[in-house]
XYZ file of C-alpha atoms in Angstrom:
514
model
C 101.096 47.173 -16.221
C 102.442 43.761 -15.054
C 102.668 44.048 -11.260
C 103.925 40.553 -10.947
C 107.045 41.162 -13.223
C 107.495 44.131 -11.393
C 107.733 42.280 -8.084
C 109.763 39.842 -9.351
C 112.241 42.214 -10.739
C 112.327 43.886 -7.359
C 112.669 40.802 -5.647
C 115.884 39.877 -7.571
C 117.576 43.288 -7.197
C 116.901 43.039 -3.490
C 118.383 39.438 -3.569
C 121.469 40.644 -5.660
C 121.841 43.491 -2.979
C 121.607 41.187 0.000
C 123.777 38.412 -1.626
C 126.734 41.085 -2.343
C 126.295 42.571 1.314
C 126.780 38.848 2.655
C 129.675 38.347 0.768
C 131.953 41.049 1.357
C 134.785 42.221 -0.957
C 138.283 41.097 0.334
C 141.476 42.651 -0.201
C 144.659 40.998 1.144
C 147.687 43.050 1.108
C 151.031 41.151 1.822
C 154.538 42.998 2.510
C 157.460 41.227 2.191
C 160.224 41.061 4.981
C 158.388 44.180 7.143
C 159.703 43.749 10.593
C 158.092 44.449 13.828
C 159.971 47.914 14.294
C 159.311 48.842 10.901
C 155.758 50.395 11.221
C 154.812 53.735 12.850
C 152.417 52.235 15.105
C 155.173 50.206 17.113
C 157.157 53.270 17.768
C 159.267 53.196 14.597
C 161.186 56.100 13.095
C 159.729 55.092 9.817
C 156.760 56.945 8.555
C 153.962 54.790 7.703
C 150.710 57.129 7.894
C 148.398 55.066 5.878
C 148.944 51.663 7.860
C 148.801 53.790 11.039
C 145.327 55.227 10.299
C 144.092 51.997 8.826
C 145.068 50.007 11.773
C 143.833 52.388 14.353
C 140.531 52.479 12.873
C 140.301 48.801 12.496
C 141.798 45.991 14.635
C 145.449 45.582 15.210
C 146.703 41.955 15.449
C 149.180 41.790 18.367
C 149.733 38.291 18.869
C 150.075 37.327 15.176
C 152.320 34.917 13.677
C 153.682 34.318 10.303
C 156.585 31.895 9.053
C 160.159 32.997 9.003
C 160.531 33.044 5.160
C 158.343 33.833 2.304
C 157.229 30.345 0.502
C 156.362 29.020 3.782
C 154.302 31.764 4.895
C 152.555 32.184 1.477
C 151.960 28.490 1.079
C 150.020 28.410 4.570
C 147.980 31.353 3.702
C 146.940 29.864 0.448
C 146.119 26.067 1.729
C 145.445 27.031 5.401
C 147.482 24.150 6.217
C 151.190 23.403 7.864
C 154.318 23.473 5.633
C 154.876 19.942 7.199
C 152.002 18.395 5.740
C 153.194 19.424 1.996
C 156.619 18.853 2.311
C 157.502 22.006 2.431
C 159.205 22.501 5.912
C 162.635 23.341 4.632
C 163.543 26.820 3.140
C 162.029 28.170 0.213
C 161.485 27.408 -3.437
C 164.693 28.457 -5.544
C 164.392 29.548 -9.078
C 165.673 26.157 -10.553
C 163.861 23.832 -8.454
C 161.333 21.927 -10.058
C 158.887 22.138 -7.274
C 155.711 24.171 -6.363
C 152.813 23.777 -3.905
C 151.189 20.161 -4.508
C 148.976 20.224 -7.238
C 146.327 18.146 -4.995
C 146.070 21.304 -2.689
C 143.123 23.408 -2.935
C 143.899 26.888 -2.619
C 142.319 30.035 -1.238
C 141.546 31.805 -4.763
C 139.948 28.481 -6.102
C 137.650 28.367 -2.826
C 136.692 32.185 -3.190
C 136.099 31.388 -7.126
C 133.643 28.824 -5.965
C 131.839 31.008 -3.885
C 131.032 33.500 -6.575
C 134.121 35.905 -6.452
C 136.071 37.344 -8.708
C 139.894 36.739 -8.291
C 142.665 38.786 -9.135
C 146.499 38.638 -7.752
C 149.170 41.225 -8.004
C 152.849 41.008 -7.251
C 155.228 37.950 -5.896
C 153.907 34.553 -6.359
C 156.984 32.205 -5.075
C 154.848 29.134 -4.767
C 156.582 27.383 -7.596
C 156.292 27.818 -11.400
C 158.247 25.069 -13.169
C 155.453 23.788 -15.076
C 152.257 25.733 -16.170
C 150.041 23.972 -13.757
C 151.884 25.616 -11.154
C 151.197 29.218 -12.416
C 148.593 31.320 -10.351
C 146.125 31.531 -13.295
C 146.282 28.080 -13.143
C 145.143 27.689 -9.412
C 142.372 29.958 -8.863
C 143.230 33.628 -10.129
C 141.258 35.004 -12.943
C 144.088 37.466 -13.494
C 147.782 37.877 -12.599
C 150.140 40.436 -12.748
C 153.870 40.110 -11.109
C 156.792 37.999 -10.711
C 157.481 34.447 -9.987
C 160.426 34.033 -8.106
C 161.456 35.372 -4.589
C 163.049 38.455 -5.596
C 164.448 40.771 -8.308
C 165.506 44.425 -9.321
C 162.567 46.704 -8.733
C 163.113 48.590 -11.723
C 164.451 46.333 -14.621
C 162.449 43.278 -13.205
C 165.314 41.200 -13.782
C 166.426 38.041 -11.443
C 169.763 36.722 -11.562
C 170.584 33.293 -10.348
C 173.296 31.001 -10.392
C 172.881 27.739 -12.417
C 175.596 25.453 -11.200
C 175.347 22.483 -13.823
C 176.083 24.961 -16.451
C 178.502 26.874 -14.709
C 176.905 30.300 -15.237
C 174.617 33.018 -13.724
C 171.742 33.720 -15.724
C 170.181 37.150 -15.675
C 166.609 37.226 -17.086
C 163.159 39.198 -16.827
C 160.666 37.722 -14.245
C 157.355 39.665 -14.932
C 154.061 38.166 -16.188
C 150.743 39.869 -17.135
C 148.557 36.911 -17.018
C 150.879 33.713 -18.314
C 152.524 36.283 -20.836
C 155.959 37.760 -20.391
C 155.266 41.485 -19.676
C 158.245 43.034 -21.162
C 157.312 46.839 -21.268
C 157.746 47.864 -17.890
C 161.491 48.320 -17.334
C 161.953 51.505 -15.504
C 158.839 51.533 -13.638
C 159.251 51.090 -9.883
C 157.705 47.565 -8.901
C 155.599 49.277 -5.842
C 154.295 51.658 -7.924
C 153.313 49.452 -11.054
C 151.841 46.972 -8.266
C 149.778 49.688 -6.966
C 148.526 50.927 -10.091
C 147.494 47.608 -11.300
C 145.773 46.869 -8.109
C 143.849 50.263 -8.310
C 142.911 49.611 -11.816
C 141.150 46.254 -10.943
C 139.258 48.056 -8.284
C 138.240 50.772 -10.584
C 137.084 48.254 -13.409
C 135.431 46.239 -11.092
C 131.552 45.515 -11.198
C 130.347 46.534 -7.648
C 127.618 43.971 -7.615
C 130.241 40.925 -7.809
C 132.200 40.274 -4.854
C 136.089 40.825 -5.161
C 138.920 38.937 -4.029
C 142.148 40.860 -4.715
C 145.425 39.472 -3.448
C 148.240 42.063 -3.657
C 151.382 40.741 -2.803
C 154.131 43.750 -2.778
C 157.679 43.301 -3.377
C 158.474 45.970 -0.850
C 160.486 46.024 1.367
C 162.713 42.851 0.311
C 165.995 43.427 -0.825
C 167.377 44.665 -3.019
C 167.377 47.930 -1.362
C 166.143 50.034 -4.228
C 163.647 53.306 -4.150
C 163.203 56.300 -6.133
C 164.940 59.481 -4.481
C 161.747 61.304 -3.529
C 161.018 58.576 -1.241
C 164.424 59.386 0.538
C 164.043 63.047 1.229
C 162.008 62.328 4.743
C 164.750 60.357 6.068
C 168.009 62.357 5.766
C 168.044 61.991 9.827
C 169.028 58.373 9.283
C 172.515 57.788 9.132
C 172.774 54.074 8.286
C 172.400 53.814 4.453
C 170.724 50.575 4.343
C 168.151 51.790 6.999
C 167.513 54.871 5.175
C 166.866 53.300 1.885
C 164.663 50.535 3.683
C 162.600 53.623 5.105
C 161.918 55.236 1.751
C 161.058 51.617 0.597
C 158.702 51.450 3.513
C 157.183 54.728 2.681
C 156.614 53.700 -1.065
C 154.857 50.656 0.236
C 152.394 52.757 2.805
C 151.636 55.000 -0.191
C 150.637 52.352 -2.361
C 148.368 50.964 0.553
C 146.761 54.414 0.751
C 146.036 54.541 -3.033
C 144.311 51.074 -3.105
C 141.962 51.893 -0.185
C 141.448 55.342 -1.828
C 140.383 53.622 -4.790
C 138.004 51.366 -2.963
C 136.331 54.409 -1.301
C 135.980 56.252 -4.742
C 134.539 53.019 -6.450
C 131.728 52.812 -3.417
C 133.553 49.732 -2.497
C 135.065 50.291 0.968
C 131.976 50.237 2.708
C 131.608 46.249 2.112
C 135.297 45.758 2.059
C 137.435 43.606 4.497
C 141.138 44.768 3.923
C 143.932 42.369 5.847
C 147.448 43.621 5.939
C 150.165 41.274 6.911
C 153.920 40.773 6.733
C 155.057 37.481 5.388
C 158.058 37.095 8.028
C 160.029 39.103 10.266
C 162.504 41.947 9.127
C 166.098 40.968 7.654
C 168.533 43.127 9.658
C 171.006 42.406 7.010
C 168.805 44.180 4.496
C 167.721 47.502 6.593
C 164.907 45.992 8.710
C 164.309 45.901 12.501
C 162.229 43.775 14.771
C 163.296 45.421 17.820
C 162.736 44.567 20.861
C 161.997 41.097 19.675
C 164.756 38.613 19.487
C 166.023 37.504 15.896
C 165.324 37.855 12.497
C 164.044 36.417 9.326
C 164.849 32.971 8.760
C 164.787 32.098 12.586
C 161.861 30.603 14.947
C 162.721 33.395 17.504
C 160.038 36.007 17.747
C 161.722 38.589 15.622
C 161.340 36.218 12.545
C 157.876 34.949 13.146
C 155.782 37.500 14.957
C 154.062 39.435 12.220
C 152.759 42.865 11.710
C 149.106 42.364 10.795
C 145.893 44.177 11.081
C 142.229 43.842 9.562
C 140.473 47.113 8.358
C 136.946 48.045 7.162
C 133.403 48.867 8.203
C 132.322 45.537 8.688
C 134.525 45.124 12.029
C 132.076 44.865 15.206
C 134.502 46.614 17.271
C 136.810 48.749 15.383
C 139.400 50.769 16.927
C 140.668 47.617 19.291
C 143.691 45.513 19.645
C 143.370 41.836 19.376
C 145.861 39.853 21.578
C 144.381 36.512 20.598
C 146.420 33.815 19.327
C 146.199 34.312 15.293
C 148.234 32.543 12.506
C 148.576 32.879 8.846
C 146.987 29.805 8.092
C 143.928 30.905 9.655
C 143.304 33.035 6.744
C 141.774 30.498 4.512
C 139.285 29.144 6.800
C 138.256 33.064 8.149
C 138.094 34.654 4.502
C 136.121 31.646 3.055
C 133.563 31.823 6.136
C 133.443 35.427 5.360
C 132.695 34.540 1.551
C 129.998 32.117 2.605
C 132.071 29.149 1.112
C 132.990 25.993 2.029
C 136.279 24.247 2.836
C 134.916 20.535 2.107
C 137.511 20.265 -1.213
C 140.457 21.140 1.186
C 142.515 18.307 2.999
C 142.504 18.869 6.601
C 143.129 22.182 7.681
C 145.512 23.659 10.498
C 143.769 26.911 10.331
C 140.858 28.274 12.411
C 137.999 30.572 11.431
C 139.280 33.509 13.895
C 136.977 36.301 12.327
C 134.693 36.353 15.976
C 138.147 36.746 17.729
C 138.922 39.597 15.324
C 135.700 41.432 14.995
C 134.136 40.846 17.949
C 136.826 40.210 20.788
C 135.896 36.670 21.315
C 138.584 34.217 22.472
C 140.801 32.340 19.642
C 139.627 28.925 18.582
C 143.769 28.566 18.161
C 145.280 27.462 21.361
C 148.394 25.557 19.866
C 150.456 26.799 17.239
C 153.235 24.843 15.337
C 155.940 27.240 14.013
C 157.782 24.475 12.146
C 160.064 21.427 12.069
C 162.599 21.393 9.808
C 165.395 18.402 10.035
C 167.559 20.090 7.625
C 167.871 23.718 8.681
C 170.947 25.782 7.842
C 170.894 29.447 8.971
C 172.532 30.710 5.469
C 173.013 34.128 6.897
C 176.128 35.293 9.323
C 175.062 35.887 12.760
C 177.413 38.158 14.659
C 179.050 36.906 17.614
C 177.687 33.532 17.434
C 179.870 30.333 16.076
C 178.107 27.714 17.922
C 175.483 25.124 17.574
C 173.399 23.238 19.726
C 174.459 19.546 20.846
C 172.164 16.833 21.656
C 170.841 16.516 24.898
C 169.581 13.606 27.107
C 166.691 13.002 29.764
C 163.633 13.872 27.624
C 161.328 10.964 27.023
C 159.063 12.336 24.800
C 161.050 10.405 21.615
C 161.393 13.942 20.126
C 165.030 14.782 18.536
C 165.851 18.236 20.400
C 168.744 18.753 18.088
C 166.129 19.388 15.260
C 165.197 22.881 14.150
C 161.602 23.351 15.566
C 159.262 25.183 17.571
C 155.708 25.269 19.263
C 153.410 27.851 21.106
C 150.733 26.376 23.212
C 148.815 29.090 25.206
C 151.547 31.431 26.690
C 154.064 28.861 26.341
C 156.603 28.816 23.355
C 159.224 25.878 23.095
C 162.320 25.848 20.830
C 164.561 23.039 20.025
C 167.727 22.646 18.005
C 169.217 25.724 16.825
C 166.425 28.105 16.243
C 168.432 30.469 14.257
C 170.346 33.716 14.981
C 169.711 34.483 18.625
C 170.555 38.326 18.563
C 168.659 41.134 19.918
C 169.522 43.280 17.203
C 169.782 46.875 18.583
C 167.166 49.554 17.939
C 168.132 51.454 14.867
C 170.302 54.296 15.765
C 171.286 52.516 18.933
C 174.342 50.895 19.878
C 172.979 48.340 22.744
C 170.648 45.089 22.179
C 169.704 45.107 26.051
C 167.478 47.408 28.014
C 170.176 50.057 28.051
C 172.867 47.552 29.056
C 174.487 45.537 26.106
C 176.761 47.519 24.476
C 176.742 45.395 21.270
C 174.377 43.283 19.508
C 174.804 39.912 21.154
C 172.736 36.465 22.145
C 172.728 37.768 25.959
C 174.584 36.170 28.681
C 173.063 32.662 28.593
C 174.111 29.917 26.206
C 171.753 28.244 23.967
C 170.394 25.116 25.133
C 168.894 22.393 22.950
C 165.491 22.783 24.604
C 164.331 26.091 25.524
C 161.021 27.458 27.073
C 159.487 30.746 27.318
C 156.582 32.465 28.392
C 156.063 34.853 25.398
C 152.945 36.613 27.128
C 155.153 37.668 29.917
C 158.239 37.743 27.858
C 157.881 38.307 24.474
C 161.821 39.666 23.889
C 162.673 35.668 25.068
C 165.233 36.724 27.704
C 164.032 34.557 30.688
C 164.534 30.693 29.727
C 162.204 28.440 31.926
C 163.123 24.714 30.947
C 164.305 23.701 34.136
C 161.901 25.424 36.076
C 158.641 23.810 34.185
C 159.913 20.326 33.254
C 156.347 19.002 32.904
C 155.458 21.924 30.482
C 158.887 20.919 28.406
C 157.872 17.126 28.137
C 153.989 18.070 27.363
C 155.153 20.232 24.532
C 157.911 17.878 23.181
C 155.241 15.082 23.067
C 153.075 17.507 20.796
C 156.321 18.082 18.790
C 156.449 14.133 18.312
C 152.984 14.067 17.484
C 153.205 16.562 14.743
C 156.368 15.148 13.457
C 154.894 11.436 13.061
C 152.079 13.249 11.001
C 154.548 15.025 8.764
C 155.488 14.483 5.149
C 158.836 13.997 4.012
C 160.750 17.063 3.085
C 160.543 17.831 -0.722
C 163.483 20.002 -1.689
C 164.581 18.649 -5.079
C 167.860 19.335 -6.553
C 168.057 22.006 -9.154
C 167.050 21.155 -12.798
C 169.250 22.827 -15.230
C 166.590 23.058 -17.947
C 165.145 25.847 -15.742
C 167.776 28.063 -17.882
C 165.412 30.600 -19.869
C 168.646 31.380 -22.006
C 170.523 34.908 -22.587
C 167.343 36.225 -24.240
C 164.697 34.655 -22.406
C 162.382 35.258 -19.144
C 162.084 32.926 -16.004
C 159.031 30.612 -16.272
C 157.836 27.063 -16.406
C 159.882 24.345 -18.257
C 159.048 21.040 -17.492
């Protein structure tokens, strides 16, 4: 017997095992419009047993921030960079805009692929699709199953969108398997379809190869649609929108449970890092709740940007803990690529930090500051109850920053907002009438009028009820200077007009046209 060959074979097996252990499987699950008060462990009336159990055994992120809208959060997740550095600081990518995350940006799946990972995506893309180079399979994912736009019908998978230049509203299918239109899923609820595809990927995966699986669920974004069986536990909820939303959240929770069960059955769980995150705060007009935080989706108040998030898996060194260190959605790229043993040399300068030691071991976060956004074109498109005013220009600030501009920045415990941050209401807890601590009879913005510059100590006052700009002028001036520095390095807003060539026609499907 040739013992040298046997030794070489054993060495190869040992190397492969060590390599696999050093490169954990990574599963990232992104919920859509999931509010702070919509998860069980935050005291919600919505039942989320899988999320509760996973987060309790993992690390709950209670000082975690996302962007107030879907495209901005997804772009920062995929690039590790603030949206102001890509010209994407205004709104989202609409169906007919000839726009996508700039093609010279290197995305997370490309970096994971370079690190030796199999890369798969399921669900909502919403990072642009006007030409083929923008598609998920051209930007680092080996496989893709999902929809390219921002929302659609959960059962028919059809999206209707106005095309003003042609004076029509076009309704067309938006579902792809790879780059091909997936026409055989009519009547299949998207949360279940995406959950099944994710579990299929896991079941077929070679355990010796590290896996990166990104599951961007449609739930719980509008329209409010869910199979009746998920509504049964919520007959006690009187509000129809909230009841349907609760059912959608339960369907999502079930999908997350099925994904983790598949990881265990395939023998991958012990080497898996699972991240769960929302993409923005809840939309109160669509059944969501961010109580007791102020504001909602589309706003820079805490209700729009403080996100539900946690990390789970046996590789955590301090499981069963709560992380109150500052973490942002842009931090996932350097964190996950670092876990994968990869490098970020091919990216543009990152705004994200590797926060794994803060999450896993309880160390201090390397992030001390967070730019929430600067959007000179901001418009709040949704009705805001009880508020008809906007914020006037103020004088007396020497920073040079235009304080009429919609912007917010966080530094340590301080948060500064300028301009109109979005709907300033403390929306009442579902099933209750008041928005204050038992005092406000109606959902309202509170007794204090909005100022062009507002300062809050969000560690002591996460509900943003005690405005402190007059008491701490030096902090205000410092943060305005920081905003001005960020603005001076920002790319111009890239928000192109709609292109009528987007029209897929009466029998077509939404997809690349340029």
